[in-house]
mmCIF file with all atom_site columns, C-alpha atoms in Angstrom:
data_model
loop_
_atom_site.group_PDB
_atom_site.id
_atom_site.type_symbol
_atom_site.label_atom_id
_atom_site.label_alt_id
_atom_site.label_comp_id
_atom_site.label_asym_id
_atom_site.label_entity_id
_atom_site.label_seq_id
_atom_site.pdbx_PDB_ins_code
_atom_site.Cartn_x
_atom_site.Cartn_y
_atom_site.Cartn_z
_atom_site.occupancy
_atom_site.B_iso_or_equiv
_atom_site.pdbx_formal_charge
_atom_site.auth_seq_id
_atom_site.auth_comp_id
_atom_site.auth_asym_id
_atom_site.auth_atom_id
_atom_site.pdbx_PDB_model_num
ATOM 1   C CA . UNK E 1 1   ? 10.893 6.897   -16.616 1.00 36.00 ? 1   UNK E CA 1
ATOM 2   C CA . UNK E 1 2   ? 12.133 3.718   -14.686 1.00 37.00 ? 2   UNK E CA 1
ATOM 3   C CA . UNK E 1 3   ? 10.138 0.731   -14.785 1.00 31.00 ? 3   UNK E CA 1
ATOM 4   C CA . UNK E 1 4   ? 6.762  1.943   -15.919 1.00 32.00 ? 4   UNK E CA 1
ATOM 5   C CA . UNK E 1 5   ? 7.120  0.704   -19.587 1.00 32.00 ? 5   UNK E CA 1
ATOM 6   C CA . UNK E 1 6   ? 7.537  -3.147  -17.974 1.00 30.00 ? 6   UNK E CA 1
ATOM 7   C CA . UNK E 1 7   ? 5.194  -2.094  -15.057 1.00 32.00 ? 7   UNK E CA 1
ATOM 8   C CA . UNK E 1 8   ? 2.255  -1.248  -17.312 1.00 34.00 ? 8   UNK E CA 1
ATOM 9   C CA . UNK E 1 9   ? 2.819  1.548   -19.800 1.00 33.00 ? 9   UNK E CA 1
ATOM 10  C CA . UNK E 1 10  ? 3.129  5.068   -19.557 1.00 33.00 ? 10  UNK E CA 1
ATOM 11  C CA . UNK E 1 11  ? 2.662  6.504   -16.351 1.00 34.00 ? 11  UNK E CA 1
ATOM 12  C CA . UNK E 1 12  ? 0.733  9.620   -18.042 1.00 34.00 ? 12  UNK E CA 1
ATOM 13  C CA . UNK E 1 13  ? -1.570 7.178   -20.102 1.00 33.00 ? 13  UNK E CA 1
ATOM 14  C CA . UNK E 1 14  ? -5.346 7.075   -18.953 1.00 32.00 ? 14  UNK E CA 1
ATOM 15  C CA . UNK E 1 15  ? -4.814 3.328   -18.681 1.00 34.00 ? 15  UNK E CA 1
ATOM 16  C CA . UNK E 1 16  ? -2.650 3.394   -15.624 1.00 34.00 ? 16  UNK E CA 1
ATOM 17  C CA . UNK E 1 17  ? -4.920 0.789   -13.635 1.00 33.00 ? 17  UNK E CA 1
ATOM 18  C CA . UNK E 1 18  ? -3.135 -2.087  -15.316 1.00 34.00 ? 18  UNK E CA 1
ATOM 19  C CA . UNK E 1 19  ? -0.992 -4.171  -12.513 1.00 38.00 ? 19  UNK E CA 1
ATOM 20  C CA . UNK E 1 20  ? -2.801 -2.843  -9.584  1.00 40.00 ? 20  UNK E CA 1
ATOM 21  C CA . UNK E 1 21  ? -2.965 -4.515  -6.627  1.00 48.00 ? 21  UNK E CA 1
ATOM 22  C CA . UNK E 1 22  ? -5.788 -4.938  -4.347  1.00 52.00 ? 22  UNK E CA 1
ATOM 23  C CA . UNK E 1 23  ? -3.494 -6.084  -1.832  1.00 66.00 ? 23  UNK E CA 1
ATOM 24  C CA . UNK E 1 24  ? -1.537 -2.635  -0.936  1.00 67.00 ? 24  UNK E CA 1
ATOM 25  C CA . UNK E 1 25  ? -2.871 -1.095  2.215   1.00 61.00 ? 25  UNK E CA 1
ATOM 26  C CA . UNK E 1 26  ? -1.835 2.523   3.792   1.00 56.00 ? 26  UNK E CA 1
ATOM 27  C CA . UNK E 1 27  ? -1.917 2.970   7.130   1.00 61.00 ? 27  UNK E CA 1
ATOM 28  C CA . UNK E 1 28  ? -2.567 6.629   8.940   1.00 54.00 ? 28  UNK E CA 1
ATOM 29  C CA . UNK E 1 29  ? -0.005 8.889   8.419   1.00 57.00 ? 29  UNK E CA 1
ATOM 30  C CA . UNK E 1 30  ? 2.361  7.324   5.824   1.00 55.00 ? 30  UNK E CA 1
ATOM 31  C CA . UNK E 1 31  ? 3.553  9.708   3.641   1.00 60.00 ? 31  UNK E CA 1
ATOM 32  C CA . UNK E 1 32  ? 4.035  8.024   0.185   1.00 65.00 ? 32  UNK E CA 1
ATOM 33  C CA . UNK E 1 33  ? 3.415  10.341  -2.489  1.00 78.00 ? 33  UNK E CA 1
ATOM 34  C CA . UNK E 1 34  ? 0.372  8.831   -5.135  1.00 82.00 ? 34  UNK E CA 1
ATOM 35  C CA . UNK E 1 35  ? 3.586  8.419   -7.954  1.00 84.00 ? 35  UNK E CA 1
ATOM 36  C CA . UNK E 1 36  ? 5.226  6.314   -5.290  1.00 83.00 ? 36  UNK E CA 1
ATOM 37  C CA . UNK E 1 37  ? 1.616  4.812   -4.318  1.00 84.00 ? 37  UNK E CA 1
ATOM 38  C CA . UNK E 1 38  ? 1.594  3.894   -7.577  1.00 88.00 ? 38  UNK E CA 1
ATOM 39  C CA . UNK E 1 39  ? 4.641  2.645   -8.338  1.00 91.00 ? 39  UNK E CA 1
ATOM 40  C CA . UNK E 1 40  ? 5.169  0.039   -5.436  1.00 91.00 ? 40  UNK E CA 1
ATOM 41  C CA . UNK E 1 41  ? 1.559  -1.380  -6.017  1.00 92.00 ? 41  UNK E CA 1
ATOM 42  C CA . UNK E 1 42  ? 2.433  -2.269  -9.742  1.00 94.00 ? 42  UNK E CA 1
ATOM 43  C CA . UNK E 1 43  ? 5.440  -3.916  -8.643  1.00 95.00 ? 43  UNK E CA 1
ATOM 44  C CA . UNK E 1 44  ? 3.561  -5.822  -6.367  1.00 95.00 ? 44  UNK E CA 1
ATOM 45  C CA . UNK E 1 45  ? 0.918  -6.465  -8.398  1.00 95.00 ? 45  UNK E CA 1
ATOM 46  C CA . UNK E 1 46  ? 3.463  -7.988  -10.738 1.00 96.00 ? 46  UNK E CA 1
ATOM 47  C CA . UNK E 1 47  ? 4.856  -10.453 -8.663  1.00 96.00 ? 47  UNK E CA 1
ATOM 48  C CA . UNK E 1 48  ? 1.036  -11.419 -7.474  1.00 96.00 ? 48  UNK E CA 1
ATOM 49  C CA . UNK E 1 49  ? 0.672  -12.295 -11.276 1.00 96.00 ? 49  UNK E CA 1
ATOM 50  C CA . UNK E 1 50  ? 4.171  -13.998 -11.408 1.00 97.00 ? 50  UNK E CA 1
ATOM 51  C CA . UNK E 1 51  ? 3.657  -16.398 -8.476  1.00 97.00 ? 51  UNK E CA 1
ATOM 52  C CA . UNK E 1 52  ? 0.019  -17.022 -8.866  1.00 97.00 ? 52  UNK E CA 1
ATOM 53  C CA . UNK E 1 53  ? 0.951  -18.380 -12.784 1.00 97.00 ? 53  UNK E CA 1
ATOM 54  C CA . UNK E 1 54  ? 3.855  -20.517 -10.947 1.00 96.00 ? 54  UNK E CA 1
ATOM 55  C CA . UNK E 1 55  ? 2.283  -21.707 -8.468  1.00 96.00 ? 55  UNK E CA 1
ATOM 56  C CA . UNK E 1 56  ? -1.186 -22.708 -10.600 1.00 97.00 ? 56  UNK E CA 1
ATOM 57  C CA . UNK E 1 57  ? 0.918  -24.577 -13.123 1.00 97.00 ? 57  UNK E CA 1
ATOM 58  C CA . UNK E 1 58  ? 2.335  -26.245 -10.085 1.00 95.00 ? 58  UNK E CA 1
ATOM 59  C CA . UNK E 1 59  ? -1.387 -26.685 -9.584  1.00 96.00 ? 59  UNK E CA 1
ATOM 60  C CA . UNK E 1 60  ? -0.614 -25.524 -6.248  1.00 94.00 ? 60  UNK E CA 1
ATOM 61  C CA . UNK E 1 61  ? -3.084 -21.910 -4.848  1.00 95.00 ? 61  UNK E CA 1
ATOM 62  C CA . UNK E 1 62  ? -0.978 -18.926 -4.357  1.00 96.00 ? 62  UNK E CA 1
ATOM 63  C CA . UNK E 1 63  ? -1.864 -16.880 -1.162  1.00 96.00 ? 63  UNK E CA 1
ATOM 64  C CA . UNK E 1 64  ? -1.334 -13.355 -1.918  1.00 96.00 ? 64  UNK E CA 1
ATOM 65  C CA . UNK E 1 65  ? 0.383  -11.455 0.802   1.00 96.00 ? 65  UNK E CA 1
ATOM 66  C CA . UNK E 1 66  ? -0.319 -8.015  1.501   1.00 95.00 ? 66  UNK E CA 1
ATOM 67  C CA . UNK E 1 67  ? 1.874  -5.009  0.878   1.00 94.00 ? 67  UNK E CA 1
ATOM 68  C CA . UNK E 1 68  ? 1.622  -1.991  4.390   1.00 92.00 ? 68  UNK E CA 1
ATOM 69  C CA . UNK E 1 69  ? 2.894  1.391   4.088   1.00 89.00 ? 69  UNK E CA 1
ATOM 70  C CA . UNK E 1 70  ? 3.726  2.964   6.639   1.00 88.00 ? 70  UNK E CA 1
ATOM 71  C CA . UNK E 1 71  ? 5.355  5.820   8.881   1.00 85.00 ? 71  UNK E CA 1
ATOM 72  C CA . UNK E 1 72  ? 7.123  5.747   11.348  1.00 87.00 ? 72  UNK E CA 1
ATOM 73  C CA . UNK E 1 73  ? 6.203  2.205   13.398  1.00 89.00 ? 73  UNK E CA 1
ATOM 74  C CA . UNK E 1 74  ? 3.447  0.507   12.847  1.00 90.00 ? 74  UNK E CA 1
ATOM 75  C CA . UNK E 1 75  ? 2.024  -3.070  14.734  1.00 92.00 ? 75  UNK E CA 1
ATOM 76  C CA . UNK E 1 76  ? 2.464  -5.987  13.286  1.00 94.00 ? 76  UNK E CA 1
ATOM 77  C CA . UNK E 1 77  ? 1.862  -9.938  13.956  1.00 96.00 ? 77  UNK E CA 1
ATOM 78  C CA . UNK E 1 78  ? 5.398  -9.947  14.793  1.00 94.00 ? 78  UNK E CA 1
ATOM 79  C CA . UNK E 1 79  ? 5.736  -6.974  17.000  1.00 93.00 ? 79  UNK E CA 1
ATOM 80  C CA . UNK E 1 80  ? 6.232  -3.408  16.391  1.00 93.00 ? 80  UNK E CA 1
ATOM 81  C CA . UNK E 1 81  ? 7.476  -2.587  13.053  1.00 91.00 ? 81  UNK E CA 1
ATOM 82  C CA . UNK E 1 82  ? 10.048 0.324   12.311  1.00 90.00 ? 82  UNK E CA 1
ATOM 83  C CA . UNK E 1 83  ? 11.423 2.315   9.521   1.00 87.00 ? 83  UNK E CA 1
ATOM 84  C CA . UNK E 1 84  ? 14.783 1.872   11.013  1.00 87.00 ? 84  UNK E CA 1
ATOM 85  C CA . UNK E 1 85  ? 14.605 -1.785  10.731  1.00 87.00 ? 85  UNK E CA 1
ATOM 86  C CA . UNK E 1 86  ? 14.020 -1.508  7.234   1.00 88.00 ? 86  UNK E CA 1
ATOM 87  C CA . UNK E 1 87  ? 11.241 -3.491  4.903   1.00 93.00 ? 87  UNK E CA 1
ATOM 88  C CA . UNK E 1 88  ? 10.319 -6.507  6.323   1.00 95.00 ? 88  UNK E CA 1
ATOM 89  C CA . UNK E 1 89  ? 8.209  -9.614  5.852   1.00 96.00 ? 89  UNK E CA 1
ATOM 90  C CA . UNK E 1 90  ? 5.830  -10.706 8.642   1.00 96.00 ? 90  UNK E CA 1
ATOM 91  C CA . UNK E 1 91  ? 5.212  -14.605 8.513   1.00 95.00 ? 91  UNK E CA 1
ATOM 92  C CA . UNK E 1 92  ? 2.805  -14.287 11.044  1.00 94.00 ? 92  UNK E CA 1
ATOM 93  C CA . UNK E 1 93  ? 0.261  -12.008 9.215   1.00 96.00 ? 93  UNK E CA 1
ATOM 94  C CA . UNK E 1 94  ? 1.608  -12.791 5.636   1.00 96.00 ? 94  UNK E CA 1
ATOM 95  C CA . UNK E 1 95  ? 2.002  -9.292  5.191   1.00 96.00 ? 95  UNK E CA 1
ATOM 96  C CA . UNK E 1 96  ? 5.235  -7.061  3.519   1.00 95.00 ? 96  UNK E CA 1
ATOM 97  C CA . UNK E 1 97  ? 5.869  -4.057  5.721   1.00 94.00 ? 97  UNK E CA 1
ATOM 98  C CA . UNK E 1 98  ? 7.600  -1.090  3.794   1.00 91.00 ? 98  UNK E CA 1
ATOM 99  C CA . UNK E 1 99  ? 8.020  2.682   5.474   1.00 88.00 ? 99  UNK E CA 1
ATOM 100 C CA . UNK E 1 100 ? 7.803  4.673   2.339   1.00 82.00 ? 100 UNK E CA 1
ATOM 101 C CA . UNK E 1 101 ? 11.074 6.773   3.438   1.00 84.00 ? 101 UNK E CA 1
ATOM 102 C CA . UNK E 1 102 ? 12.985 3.857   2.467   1.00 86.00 ? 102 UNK E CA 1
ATOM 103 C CA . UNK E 1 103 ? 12.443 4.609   -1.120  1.00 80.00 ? 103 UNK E CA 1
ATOM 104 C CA . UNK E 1 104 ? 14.386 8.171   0.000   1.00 80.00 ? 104 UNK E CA 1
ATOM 105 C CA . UNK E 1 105 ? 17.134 5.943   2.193   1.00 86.00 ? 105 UNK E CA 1
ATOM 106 C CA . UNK E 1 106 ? 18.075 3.424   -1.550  1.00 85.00 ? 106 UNK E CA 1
ATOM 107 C CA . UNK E 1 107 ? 19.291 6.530   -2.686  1.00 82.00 ? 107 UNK E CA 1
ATOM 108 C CA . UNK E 1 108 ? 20.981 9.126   0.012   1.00 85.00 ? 108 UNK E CA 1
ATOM 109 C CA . UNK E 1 109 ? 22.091 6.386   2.024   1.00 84.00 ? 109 UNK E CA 1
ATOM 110 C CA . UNK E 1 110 ? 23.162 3.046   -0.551  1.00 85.00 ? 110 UNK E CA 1
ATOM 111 C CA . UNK E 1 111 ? 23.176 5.282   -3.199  1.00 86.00 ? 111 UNK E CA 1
ATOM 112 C CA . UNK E 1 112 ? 20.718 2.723   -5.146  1.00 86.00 ? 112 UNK E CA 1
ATOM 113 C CA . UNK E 1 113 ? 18.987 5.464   -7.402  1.00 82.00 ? 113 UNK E CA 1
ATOM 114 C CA . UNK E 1 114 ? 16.222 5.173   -9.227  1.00 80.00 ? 114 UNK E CA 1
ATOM 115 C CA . UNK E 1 115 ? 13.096 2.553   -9.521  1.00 88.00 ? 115 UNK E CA 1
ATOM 116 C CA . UNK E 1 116 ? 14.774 -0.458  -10.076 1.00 91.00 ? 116 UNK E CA 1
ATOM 117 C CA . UNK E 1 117 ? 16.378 -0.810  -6.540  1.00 91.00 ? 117 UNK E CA 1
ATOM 118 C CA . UNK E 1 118 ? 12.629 -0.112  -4.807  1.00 91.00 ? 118 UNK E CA 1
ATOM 119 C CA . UNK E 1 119 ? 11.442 -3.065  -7.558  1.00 94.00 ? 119 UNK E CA 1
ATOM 120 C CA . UNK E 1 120 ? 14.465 -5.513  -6.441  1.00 94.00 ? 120 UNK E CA 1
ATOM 121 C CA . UNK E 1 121 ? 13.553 -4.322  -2.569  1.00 94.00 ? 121 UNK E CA 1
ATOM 122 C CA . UNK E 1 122 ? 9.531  -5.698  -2.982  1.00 95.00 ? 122 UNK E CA 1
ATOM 123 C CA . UNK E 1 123 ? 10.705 -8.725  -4.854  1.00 96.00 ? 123 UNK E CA 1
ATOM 124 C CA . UNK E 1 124 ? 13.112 -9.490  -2.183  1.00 96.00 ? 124 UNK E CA 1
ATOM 125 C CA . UNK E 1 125 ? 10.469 -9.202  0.612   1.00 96.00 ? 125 UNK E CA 1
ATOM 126 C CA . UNK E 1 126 ? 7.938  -11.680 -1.573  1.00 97.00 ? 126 UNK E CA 1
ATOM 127 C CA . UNK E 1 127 ? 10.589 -13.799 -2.082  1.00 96.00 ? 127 UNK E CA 1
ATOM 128 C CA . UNK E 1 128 ? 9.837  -14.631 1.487   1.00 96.00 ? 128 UNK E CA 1
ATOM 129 C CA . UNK E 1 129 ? 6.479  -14.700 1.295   1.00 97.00 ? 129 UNK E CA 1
ATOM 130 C CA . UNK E 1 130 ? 7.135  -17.405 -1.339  1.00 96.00 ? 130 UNK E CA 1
ATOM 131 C CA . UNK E 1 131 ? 10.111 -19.120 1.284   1.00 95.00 ? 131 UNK E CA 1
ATOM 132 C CA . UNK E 1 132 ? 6.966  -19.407 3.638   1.00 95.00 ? 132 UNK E CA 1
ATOM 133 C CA . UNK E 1 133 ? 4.309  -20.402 1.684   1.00 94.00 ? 133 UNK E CA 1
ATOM 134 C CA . UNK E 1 134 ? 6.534  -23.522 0.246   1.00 93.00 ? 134 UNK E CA 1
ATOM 135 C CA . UNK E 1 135 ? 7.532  -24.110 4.035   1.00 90.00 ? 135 UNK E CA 1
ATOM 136 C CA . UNK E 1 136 ? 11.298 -23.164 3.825   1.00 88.00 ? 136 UNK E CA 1
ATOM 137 C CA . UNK E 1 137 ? 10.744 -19.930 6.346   1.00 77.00 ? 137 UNK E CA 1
ATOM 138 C CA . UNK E 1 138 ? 11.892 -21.278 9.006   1.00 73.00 ? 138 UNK E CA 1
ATOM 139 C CA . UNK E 1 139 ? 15.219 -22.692 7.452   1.00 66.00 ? 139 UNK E CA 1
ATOM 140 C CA . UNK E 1 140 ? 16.161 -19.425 6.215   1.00 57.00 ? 140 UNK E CA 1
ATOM 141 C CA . UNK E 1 141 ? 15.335 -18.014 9.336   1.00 58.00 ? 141 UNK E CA 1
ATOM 142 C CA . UNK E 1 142 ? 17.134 -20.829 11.359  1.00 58.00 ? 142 UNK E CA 1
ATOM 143 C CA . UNK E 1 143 ? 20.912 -19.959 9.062   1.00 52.00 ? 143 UNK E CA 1
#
């Protein structure tokens, strides 16, 4: 279900490489599940596609960030990362930060069920990726 049939077909197809990312790193000990594994790196995959088409017909180079999972903590350019801090975007090491119990959290604790809110959470997280490659970072960060 979810996203999959926007993400890159059926889930149970033998073609389920399309949309993924060489950019999603695990780091010892997280404890995604591969479905999850899965999941996340299509979405992120999709919005490397997305913003490497915008910014080429800008004819401007798109630096992809990379996608963490993690458990726990994990170190970062910008200090210790937590889960309890929530996913994050690292400036300093271009990198998204997500502890994969925060797929668990959109649901039991926002009540955002289902794949779409996980999607709109990665999105988000380029999104500022995108604020700092254009140079805006540190206005957003300054309001």
């Amino acid at each position: 279900g979810g996203l999959s049939g926007v993400l890159g077909g059926n889930p149970s197809s033998s073609n389920n490489n399309a949309y993924q990312s060489s950019q999603v790193t695990r780091t010892n000990g997280d404890k995604a599940s591969q479905e999850q594994v899965s999941f996340v790196s299509k979405v992120f995959a999709s919005t490397e596609d997305y913003w490497t088409k915008q910014f080429k017909d800008k004819g401007l180079t798109y630096n992809k960030p990379t996608l963490v999972l993690y458990s726990g903590a994990t170190q970062t350019a910008c200090g210790t990362g937590q889960a309890s801090a929530g996913p994050f975007y690292c400036p300093g090491d271009q990198k998204l930060y997500l502890d994969i119990s925060f797929y668990d959290e959109l649901s039991t604790k926002y009540g955002a069920k289902g794949d779409f809110a996980m999607a709109y959470v990665i999105a988000h997280e380029v999104g500022h990726h995108i604020q700092n490659e254009i140079g805006t970072m540190e206005d957003y960060a300054s309001a």
